[in-house]
mmCIF file of N, CA and C in Angstrom:
data_model
loop_
_atom_site.group_PDB
_atom_site.id
_atom_site.type_symbol
_atom_site.label_atom_id
_atom_site.label_comp_id
_atom_site.label_asym_id
_atom_site.label_seq_id
_atom_site.Cartn_x
_atom_site.Cartn_y
_atom_site.Cartn_z
ATOM 1 N N UNK A 287 -19.363 56.993 36.080
ATOM 2 C CA UNK A 287 -18.399 56.910 35.002
ATOM 3 C C UNK A 287 -17.411 58.062 35.177
ATOM 4 N N UNK A 288 -16.152 57.788 34.943
ATOM 5 C CA UNK A 288 -15.141 58.842 35.053
ATOM 6 C C UNK A 288 -15.126 59.674 33.774
ATOM 7 N N UNK A 289 -14.462 60.805 33.840
ATOM 8 C CA UNK A 289 -14.297 61.643 32.659
ATOM 9 C C UNK A 289 -13.556 60.871 31.564
ATOM 10 N N UNK A 290 -12.519 60.162 31.934
ATOM 11 C CA UNK A 290 -11.749 59.374 30.962
ATOM 12 C C UNK A 290 -12.622 58.323 30.299
ATOM 13 N N UNK A 291 -13.445 57.633 31.080
ATOM 14 C CA UNK A 291 -14.341 56.621 30.528
ATOM 15 C C UNK A 291 -15.352 57.249 29.563
ATOM 16 N N UNK A 292 -15.887 58.404 29.942
ATOM 17 C CA UNK A 292 -16.838 59.103 29.078
ATOM 18 C C UNK A 292 -16.165 59.499 27.765
ATOM 19 N N UNK A 293 -14.978 60.038 27.854
ATOM 20 C CA UNK A 293 -14.241 60.446 26.653
ATOM 21 C C UNK A 293 -13.932 59.250 25.758
ATOM 22 N N UNK A 294 -13.538 58.150 26.355
ATOM 23 C CA UNK A 294 -13.278 56.934 25.582
ATOM 24 C C UNK A 294 -14.556 56.445 24.895
ATOM 25 N N UNK A 295 -15.656 56.495 25.618
ATOM 26 C CA UNK A 295 -16.946 56.046 25.084
ATOM 27 C C UNK A 295 -17.378 56.896 23.883
ATOM 28 N N UNK A 296 -17.152 58.200 23.973
ATOM 29 C CA UNK A 296 -17.580 59.118 22.916
ATOM 30 C C UNK A 296 -16.502 59.385 21.872
ATOM 31 N N UNK A 297 -15.276 58.927 22.147
ATOM 32 C CA UNK A 297 -14.140 59.162 21.245
ATOM 33 C C UNK A 297 -13.882 60.660 21.063
ATOM 34 N N UNK A 298 -13.880 61.377 22.186
ATOM 35 C CA UNK A 298 -13.575 62.813 22.172
ATOM 36 C C UNK A 298 -12.550 63.108 23.260
ATOM 37 N N UNK A 299 -11.790 64.206 23.089
ATOM 38 C CA UNK A 299 -10.856 64.596 24.147
ATOM 39 C C UNK A 299 -11.609 65.189 25.346
ATOM 40 N N UNK A 300 -10.973 65.151 26.490
ATOM 41 C CA UNK A 300 -11.582 65.699 27.709
ATOM 42 C C UNK A 300 -11.951 67.165 27.532
ATOM 43 N N UNK A 301 -11.137 67.906 26.783
ATOM 44 C CA UNK A 301 -11.414 69.334 26.597
ATOM 45 C C UNK A 301 -12.776 69.565 25.952
ATOM 46 N N UNK A 302 -13.198 68.649 25.090
ATOM 47 C CA UNK A 302 -14.518 68.768 24.470
ATOM 48 C C UNK A 302 -15.614 68.730 25.526
ATOM 49 N N UNK A 303 -15.504 67.812 26.466
ATOM 50 C CA UNK A 303 -16.496 67.714 27.543
ATOM 51 C C UNK A 303 -16.449 68.957 28.418
ATOM 52 N N UNK A 304 -15.243 69.408 28.776
ATOM 53 C CA UNK A 304 -15.111 70.632 29.571
ATOM 54 C C UNK A 304 -15.737 71.816 28.847
ATOM 55 N N UNK A 305 -15.461 71.955 27.550
ATOM 56 C CA UNK A 305 -16.009 73.072 26.775
ATOM 57 C C UNK A 305 -17.528 73.021 26.734
ATOM 58 N N UNK A 306 -18.086 71.845 26.463
ATOM 59 C CA UNK A 306 -19.545 71.711 26.431
ATOM 60 C C UNK A 306 -20.165 72.056 27.780
ATOM 61 N N UNK A 307 -19.539 71.603 28.852
ATOM 62 C CA UNK A 307 -20.060 71.909 30.189
ATOM 63 C C UNK A 307 -20.003 73.408 30.479
ATOM 64 N N UNK A 308 -18.938 74.071 30.058
ATOM 65 C CA UNK A 308 -18.821 75.520 30.266
ATOM 66 C C UNK A 308 -19.881 76.286 29.476
ATOM 67 N N UNK A 309 -20.278 75.731 28.333
ATOM 68 C CA UNK A 309 -21.304 76.353 27.493
ATOM 69 C C UNK A 309 -22.720 76.006 27.970
ATOM 70 N N UNK A 310 -22.824 75.169 28.993
ATOM 71 C CA UNK A 310 -24.126 74.738 29.476
ATOM 72 C C UNK A 310 -24.752 73.667 28.597
ATOM 73 N N UNK A 311 -23.948 73.020 27.751
ATOM 74 C CA UNK A 311 -24.453 72.018 26.820
ATOM 75 C C UNK A 311 -23.930 70.620 27.124
ATOM 76 N N UNK A 312 -23.171 70.458 28.181
ATOM 77 C CA UNK A 312 -22.566 69.168 28.497
ATOM 78 C C UNK A 312 -23.377 68.377 29.492
ATOM 79 N N UNK A 313 -22.942 67.160 29.755
ATOM 80 C CA UNK A 313 -23.651 66.314 30.722
ATOM 81 C C UNK A 313 -23.446 66.822 32.143
ATOM 82 N N UNK A 314 -24.477 66.669 32.947
ATOM 83 C CA UNK A 314 -24.341 67.025 34.358
ATOM 84 C C UNK A 314 -23.449 66.009 35.035
ATOM 85 N N UNK A 315 -22.564 66.499 35.840
ATOM 86 C CA UNK A 315 -21.653 65.621 36.569
ATOM 87 C C UNK A 315 -21.540 66.065 38.012
ATOM 88 N N UNK A 316 -20.729 65.362 38.763
ATOM 89 C CA UNK A 316 -20.503 65.692 40.161
ATOM 90 C C UNK A 316 -19.088 65.273 40.515
ATOM 91 N N UNK A 317 -18.586 65.841 41.574
ATOM 92 C CA UNK A 317 -17.221 65.548 41.997
ATOM 93 C C UNK A 317 -17.213 64.531 43.124
ATOM 94 N N UNK A 318 -16.268 63.624 43.025
ATOM 95 C CA UNK A 318 -15.942 62.710 44.111
ATOM 96 C C UNK A 318 -14.484 63.026 44.416
ATOM 97 N N UNK A 319 -14.274 63.774 45.485
ATOM 98 C CA UNK A 319 -12.937 64.301 45.736
ATOM 99 C C UNK A 319 -12.605 65.296 44.637
ATOM 100 N N UNK A 320 -11.514 65.073 43.946
ATOM 101 C CA UNK A 320 -11.118 65.962 42.858
ATOM 102 C C UNK A 320 -11.542 65.463 41.489
ATOM 103 N N UNK A 321 -12.137 64.272 41.457
ATOM 104 C CA UNK A 321 -12.487 63.632 40.187
ATOM 105 C C UNK A 321 -13.935 63.917 39.787
ATOM 106 N N UNK A 322 -14.128 64.192 38.512
ATOM 107 C CA UNK A 322 -15.448 64.419 37.952
ATOM 108 C C UNK A 322 -16.055 63.069 37.572
ATOM 109 N N UNK A 323 -17.320 62.871 37.951
ATOM 110 C CA UNK A 323 -18.023 61.624 37.656
ATOM 111 C C UNK A 323 -19.361 61.932 36.987
ATOM 112 N N UNK A 324 -19.861 60.959 36.242
ATOM 113 C CA UNK A 324 -21.124 61.107 35.528
ATOM 114 C C UNK A 324 -21.956 59.854 35.726
ATOM 115 N N UNK A 325 -23.240 60.028 35.983
ATOM 116 C CA UNK A 325 -24.160 58.895 36.070
ATOM 117 C C UNK A 325 -24.509 58.431 34.655
ATOM 118 N N UNK A 326 -24.596 57.127 34.468
ATOM 119 C CA UNK A 326 -24.946 56.574 33.156
ATOM 120 C C UNK A 326 -26.299 57.114 32.693
ATOM 121 N N UNK A 327 -27.248 57.234 33.615
ATOM 122 C CA UNK A 327 -28.575 57.739 33.249
ATOM 123 C C UNK A 327 -28.503 59.181 32.753
ATOM 124 N N UNK A 328 -27.646 59.979 33.348
ATOM 125 C CA UNK A 328 -27.491 61.377 32.916
ATOM 126 C C UNK A 328 -26.839 61.447 31.544
ATOM 127 N N UNK A 329 -25.860 60.585 31.298
ATOM 128 C CA UNK A 329 -25.202 60.565 29.988
ATOM 129 C C UNK A 329 -26.212 60.193 28.908
ATOM 130 N N UNK A 330 -27.039 59.180 29.161
ATOM 131 C CA UNK A 330 -28.050 58.772 28.183
ATOM 132 C C UNK A 330 -29.046 59.891 27.928
ATOM 133 N N UNK A 331 -29.499 60.567 28.991
ATOM 134 C CA UNK A 331 -30.440 61.682 28.834
ATOM 135 C C UNK A 331 -29.795 62.823 28.046
ATOM 136 N N UNK A 332 -28.529 63.109 28.336
ATOM 137 C CA UNK A 332 -27.806 64.169 27.640
ATOM 138 C C UNK A 332 -27.650 63.830 26.152
ATOM 139 N N UNK A 333 -27.277 62.586 25.848
ATOM 140 C CA UNK A 333 -27.132 62.182 24.452
ATOM 141 C C UNK A 333 -28.470 62.274 23.711
ATOM 142 N N UNK A 334 -29.545 61.917 24.369
ATOM 143 C CA UNK A 334 -30.876 62.032 23.765
ATOM 144 C C UNK A 334 -31.197 63.486 23.457
ATOM 145 N N UNK A 335 -30.907 64.386 24.403
ATOM 146 C CA UNK A 335 -31.135 65.825 24.172
ATOM 147 C C UNK A 335 -30.297 66.320 22.999
ATOM 148 N N UNK A 336 -29.039 65.882 22.936
ATOM 149 C CA UNK A 336 -28.159 66.306 21.844
ATOM 150 C C UNK A 336 -28.710 65.815 20.497
ATOM 151 N N UNK A 337 -29.192 64.583 20.447
ATOM 152 C CA UNK A 337 -29.770 64.039 19.213
ATOM 153 C C UNK A 337 -31.006 64.824 18.796
ATOM 154 N N UNK A 338 -31.865 65.134 19.761
ATOM 155 C CA UNK A 338 -33.079 65.894 19.460
ATOM 156 C C UNK A 338 -32.744 67.296 18.970
ATOM 157 N N UNK A 339 -31.795 67.948 19.622
ATOM 158 C CA UNK A 339 -31.371 69.289 19.196
ATOM 159 C C UNK A 339 -30.802 69.247 17.784
ATOM 160 N N UNK A 340 -29.989 68.235 17.500
ATOM 161 C CA UNK A 340 -29.392 68.098 16.176
ATOM 162 C C UNK A 340 -30.466 67.857 15.119
ATOM 163 N N UNK A 341 -31.439 67.032 15.440
ATOM 164 C CA UNK A 341 -32.530 66.741 14.497
ATOM 165 C C UNK A 341 -33.339 67.999 14.201
ATOM 166 N N UNK A 342 -33.567 68.832 15.216
ATOM 167 C CA UNK A 342 -34.296 70.081 15.007
ATOM 168 C C UNK A 342 -33.506 71.019 14.095
ATOM 169 N N UNK A 343 -32.189 71.056 14.286
ATOM 170 C CA UNK A 343 -31.354 71.967 13.491
ATOM 171 C C UNK A 343 -31.105 71.454 12.085
ATOM 172 N N UNK A 344 -30.989 70.149 11.921
ATOM 173 C CA UNK A 344 -30.540 69.597 10.648
ATOM 174 C C UNK A 344 -31.491 68.597 10.016
ATOM 175 N N UNK A 345 -32.628 68.380 10.639
ATOM 176 C CA UNK A 345 -33.564 67.387 10.127
ATOM 177 C C UNK A 345 -34.408 67.944 8.976
ATOM 178 N N UNK A 346 -35.368 67.145 8.523
ATOM 179 C CA UNK A 346 -36.245 67.574 7.431
ATOM 180 C C UNK A 346 -36.970 68.875 7.791
ATOM 181 N N UNK A 347 -36.958 69.800 6.891
ATOM 182 C CA UNK A 347 -37.639 71.077 7.108
ATOM 183 C C UNK A 347 -36.839 72.081 7.899
ATOM 184 N N UNK A 348 -35.636 71.697 8.380
ATOM 185 C CA UNK A 348 -34.802 72.634 9.133
ATOM 186 C C UNK A 348 -34.154 73.615 8.170
ATOM 187 N N UNK A 349 -33.915 74.813 8.705
ATOM 188 C CA UNK A 349 -33.143 75.775 7.939
ATOM 189 C C UNK A 349 -33.971 76.660 7.159
#
């Protein structure tokens, strides 16, 4: 998946993905030439991690 496709899928600007990756919180990707690409399996795993982290921070008993 391209960066543009990922951004369209998540409804976020590319800068959001770049920022998350710089913080070590974004999806793992790889370059094909100059273009950043993401495996669908990695995106799903990353989204699952984000959901779990959010549930720990904001779920029942959090805080």
